[in-house]
mmCIF file of C-alpha atoms in Angstrom:
data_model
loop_
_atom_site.group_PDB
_atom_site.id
_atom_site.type_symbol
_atom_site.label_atom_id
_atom_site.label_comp_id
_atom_site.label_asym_id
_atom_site.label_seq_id
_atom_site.Cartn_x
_atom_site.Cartn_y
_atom_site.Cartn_z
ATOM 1 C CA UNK A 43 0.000 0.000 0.000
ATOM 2 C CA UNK A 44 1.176 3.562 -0.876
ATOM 3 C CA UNK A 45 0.980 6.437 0.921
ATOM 4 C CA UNK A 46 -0.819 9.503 -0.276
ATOM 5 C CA UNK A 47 2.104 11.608 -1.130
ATOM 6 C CA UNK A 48 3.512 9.081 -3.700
ATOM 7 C CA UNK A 49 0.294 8.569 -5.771
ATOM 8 C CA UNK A 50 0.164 12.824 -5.877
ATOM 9 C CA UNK A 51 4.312 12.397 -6.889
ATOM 10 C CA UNK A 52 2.581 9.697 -9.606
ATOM 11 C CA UNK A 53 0.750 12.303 -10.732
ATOM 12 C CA UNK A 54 3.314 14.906 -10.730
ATOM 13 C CA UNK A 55 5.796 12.213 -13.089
ATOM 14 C CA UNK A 56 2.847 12.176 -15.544
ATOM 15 C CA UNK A 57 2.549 15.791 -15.656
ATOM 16 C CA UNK A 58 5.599 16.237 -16.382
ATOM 17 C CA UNK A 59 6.814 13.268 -18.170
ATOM 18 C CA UNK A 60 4.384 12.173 -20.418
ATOM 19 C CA UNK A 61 1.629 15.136 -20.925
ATOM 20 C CA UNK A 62 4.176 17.618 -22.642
ATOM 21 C CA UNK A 63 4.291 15.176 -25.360
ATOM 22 C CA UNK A 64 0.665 15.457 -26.118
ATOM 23 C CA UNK A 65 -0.193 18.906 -25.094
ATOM 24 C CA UNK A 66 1.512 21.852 -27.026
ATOM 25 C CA UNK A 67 2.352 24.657 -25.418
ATOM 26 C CA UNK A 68 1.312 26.845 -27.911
ATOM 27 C CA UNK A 69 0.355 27.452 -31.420
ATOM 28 C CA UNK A 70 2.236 30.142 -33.311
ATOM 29 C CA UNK A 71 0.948 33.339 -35.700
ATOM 30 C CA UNK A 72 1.170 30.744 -38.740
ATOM 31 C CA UNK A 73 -1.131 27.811 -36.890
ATOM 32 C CA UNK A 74 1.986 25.149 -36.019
ATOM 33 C CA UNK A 75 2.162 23.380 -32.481
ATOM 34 C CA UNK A 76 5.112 24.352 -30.258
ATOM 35 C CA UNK A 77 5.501 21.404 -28.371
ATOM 36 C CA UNK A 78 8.215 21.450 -25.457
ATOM 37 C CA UNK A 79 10.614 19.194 -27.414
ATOM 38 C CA UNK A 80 11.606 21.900 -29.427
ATOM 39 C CA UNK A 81 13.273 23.993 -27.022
ATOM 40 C CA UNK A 82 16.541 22.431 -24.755
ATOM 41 C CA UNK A 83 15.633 24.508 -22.158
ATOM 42 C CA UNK A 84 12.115 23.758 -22.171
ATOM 43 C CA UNK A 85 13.094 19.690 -22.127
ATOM 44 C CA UNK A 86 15.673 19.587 -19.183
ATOM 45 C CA UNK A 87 13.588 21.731 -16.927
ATOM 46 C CA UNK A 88 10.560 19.482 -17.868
ATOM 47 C CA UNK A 89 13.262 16.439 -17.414
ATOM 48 C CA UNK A 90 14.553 17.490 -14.399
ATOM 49 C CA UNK A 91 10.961 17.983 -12.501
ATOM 50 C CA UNK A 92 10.519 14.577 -13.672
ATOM 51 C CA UNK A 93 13.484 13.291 -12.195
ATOM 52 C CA UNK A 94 13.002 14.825 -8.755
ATOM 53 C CA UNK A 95 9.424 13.984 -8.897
ATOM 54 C CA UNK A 96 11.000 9.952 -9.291
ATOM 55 C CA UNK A 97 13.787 10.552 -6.710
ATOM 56 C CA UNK A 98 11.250 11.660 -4.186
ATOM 57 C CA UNK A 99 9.204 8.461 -4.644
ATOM 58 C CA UNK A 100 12.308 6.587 -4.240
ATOM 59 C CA UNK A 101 13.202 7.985 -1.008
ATOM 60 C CA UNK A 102 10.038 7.191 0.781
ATOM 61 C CA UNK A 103 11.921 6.378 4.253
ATOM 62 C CA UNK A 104 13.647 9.393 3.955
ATOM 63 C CA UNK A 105 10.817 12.364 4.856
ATOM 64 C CA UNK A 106 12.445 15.344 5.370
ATOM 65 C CA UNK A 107 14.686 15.038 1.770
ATOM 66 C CA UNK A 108 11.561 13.669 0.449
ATOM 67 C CA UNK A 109 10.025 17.547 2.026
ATOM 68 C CA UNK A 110 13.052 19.372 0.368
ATOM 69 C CA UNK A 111 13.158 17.726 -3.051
ATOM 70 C CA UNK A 112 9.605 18.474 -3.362
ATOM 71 C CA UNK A 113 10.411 22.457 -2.387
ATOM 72 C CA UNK A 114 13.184 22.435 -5.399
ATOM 73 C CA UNK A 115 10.733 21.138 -7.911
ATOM 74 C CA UNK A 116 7.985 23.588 -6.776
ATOM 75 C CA UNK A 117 10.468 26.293 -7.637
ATOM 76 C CA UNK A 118 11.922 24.675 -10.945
ATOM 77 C CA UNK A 119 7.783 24.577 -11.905
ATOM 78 C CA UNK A 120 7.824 28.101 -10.673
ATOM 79 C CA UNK A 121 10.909 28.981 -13.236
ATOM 80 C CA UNK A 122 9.334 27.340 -16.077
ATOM 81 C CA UNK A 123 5.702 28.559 -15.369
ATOM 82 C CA UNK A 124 8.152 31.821 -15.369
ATOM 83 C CA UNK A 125 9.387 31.184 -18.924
ATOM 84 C CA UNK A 126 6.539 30.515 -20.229
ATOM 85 C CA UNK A 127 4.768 33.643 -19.237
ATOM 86 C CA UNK A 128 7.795 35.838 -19.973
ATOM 87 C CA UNK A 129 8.003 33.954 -23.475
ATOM 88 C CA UNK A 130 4.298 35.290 -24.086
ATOM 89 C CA UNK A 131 4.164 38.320 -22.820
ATOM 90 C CA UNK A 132 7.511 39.938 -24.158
ATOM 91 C CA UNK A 133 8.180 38.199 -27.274
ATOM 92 C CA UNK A 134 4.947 37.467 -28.236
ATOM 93 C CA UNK A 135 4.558 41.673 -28.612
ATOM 94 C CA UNK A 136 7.858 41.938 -30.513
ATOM 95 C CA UNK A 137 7.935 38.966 -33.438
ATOM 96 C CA UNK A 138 4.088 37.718 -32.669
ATOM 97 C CA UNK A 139 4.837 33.913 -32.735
ATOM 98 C CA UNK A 140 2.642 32.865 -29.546
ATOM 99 C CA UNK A 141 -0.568 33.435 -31.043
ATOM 100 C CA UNK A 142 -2.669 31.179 -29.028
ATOM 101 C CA UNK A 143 -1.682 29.653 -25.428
ATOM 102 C CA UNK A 144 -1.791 25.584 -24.968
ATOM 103 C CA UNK A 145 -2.680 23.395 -22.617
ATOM 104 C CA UNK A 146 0.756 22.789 -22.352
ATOM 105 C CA UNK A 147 1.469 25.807 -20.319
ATOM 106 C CA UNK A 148 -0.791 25.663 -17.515
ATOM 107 C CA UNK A 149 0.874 21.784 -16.605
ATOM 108 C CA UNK A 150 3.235 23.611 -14.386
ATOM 109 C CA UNK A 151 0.451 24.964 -12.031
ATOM 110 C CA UNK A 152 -1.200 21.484 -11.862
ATOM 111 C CA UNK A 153 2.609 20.258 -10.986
ATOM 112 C CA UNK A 154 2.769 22.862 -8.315
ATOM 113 C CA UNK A 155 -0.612 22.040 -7.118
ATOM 114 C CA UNK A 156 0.220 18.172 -6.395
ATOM 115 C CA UNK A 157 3.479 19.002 -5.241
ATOM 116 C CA UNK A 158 1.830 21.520 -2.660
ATOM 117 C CA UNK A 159 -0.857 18.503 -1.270
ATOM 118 C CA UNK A 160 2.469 15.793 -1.679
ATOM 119 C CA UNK A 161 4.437 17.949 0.751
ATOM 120 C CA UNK A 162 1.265 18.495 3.289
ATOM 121 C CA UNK A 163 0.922 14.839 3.454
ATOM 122 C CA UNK A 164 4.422 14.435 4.363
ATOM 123 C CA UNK A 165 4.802 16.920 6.893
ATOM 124 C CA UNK A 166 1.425 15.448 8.450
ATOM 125 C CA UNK A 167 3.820 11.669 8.057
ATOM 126 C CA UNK A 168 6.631 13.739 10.028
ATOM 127 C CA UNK A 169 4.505 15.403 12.527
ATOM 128 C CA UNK A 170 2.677 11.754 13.465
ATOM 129 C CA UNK A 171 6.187 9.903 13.422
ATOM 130 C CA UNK A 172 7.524 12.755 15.588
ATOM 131 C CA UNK A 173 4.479 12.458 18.173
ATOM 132 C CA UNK A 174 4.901 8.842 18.242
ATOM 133 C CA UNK A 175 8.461 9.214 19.521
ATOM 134 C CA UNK A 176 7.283 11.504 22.043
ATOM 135 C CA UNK A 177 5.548 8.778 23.737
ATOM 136 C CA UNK A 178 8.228 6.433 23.902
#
């Protein structure tokens, strides 16, 4: 049986690992997908989200760097959500090739929403663990 935080860290791996794949992140002025594959930056920050996502499920017994890796990928989804809204506000107005937001973009807010409820559930794991050993 799993505990809560890795089935929200499940869905934070398919977030980011396999939904930028199928959702652009936006279509440009002539009507073509931009999909994240076609930007290096765009694929190692998406990689590396999906990576610490993965390392936090594999440290399960290990709470508090379970707590911190899931901080570091909140901000990393913070950067890229970032990116993305610098990349479509500023040079959107000077050559015009976002002309229509994907799906693709708002992933990093649904990241940063499971991450939030994965790290609740392990503070509540640390806090019961923590009053358990009190009453020893």
């Amino acid at each position: 049986m799993f505990r809560v935080q890795t089935y929200y860290l499940l869905a934070c791996i398919i977030i980011t690992g396999a939904l930028p794949f199928i959702f652009p992140l936006w279509t440009d002025a002539s009507g073509k997908s931009f999909y994240f594959m076609m930007d290096i930056v765009y694929v190692s920050l998406f990689g590396l989200s999906t990576t610490l996502s993965l390392l936090s499920i594999l440290s399960h017994k290990k709470r508090q760097q379970q707590f911190v890796m899931g901080r570091l990928n909140m901000i990393l989804n913070l950067i890229l959500l970032g990116l993305f809204v610098y990349r479509t506000l500023n040079l959107s107005q000077q050559t015009a090739t976002v002309s229509e937001k994907g799906i693709g973009m708002f992933l990093p807010i649904f990241t940063i929403l499971f991450l939030v409820l994965a790290n609740k559930a392990i503070k509540k794991d640390e806090d019961l663990v923590k009053s358990v050993d009190r009453l020893r």
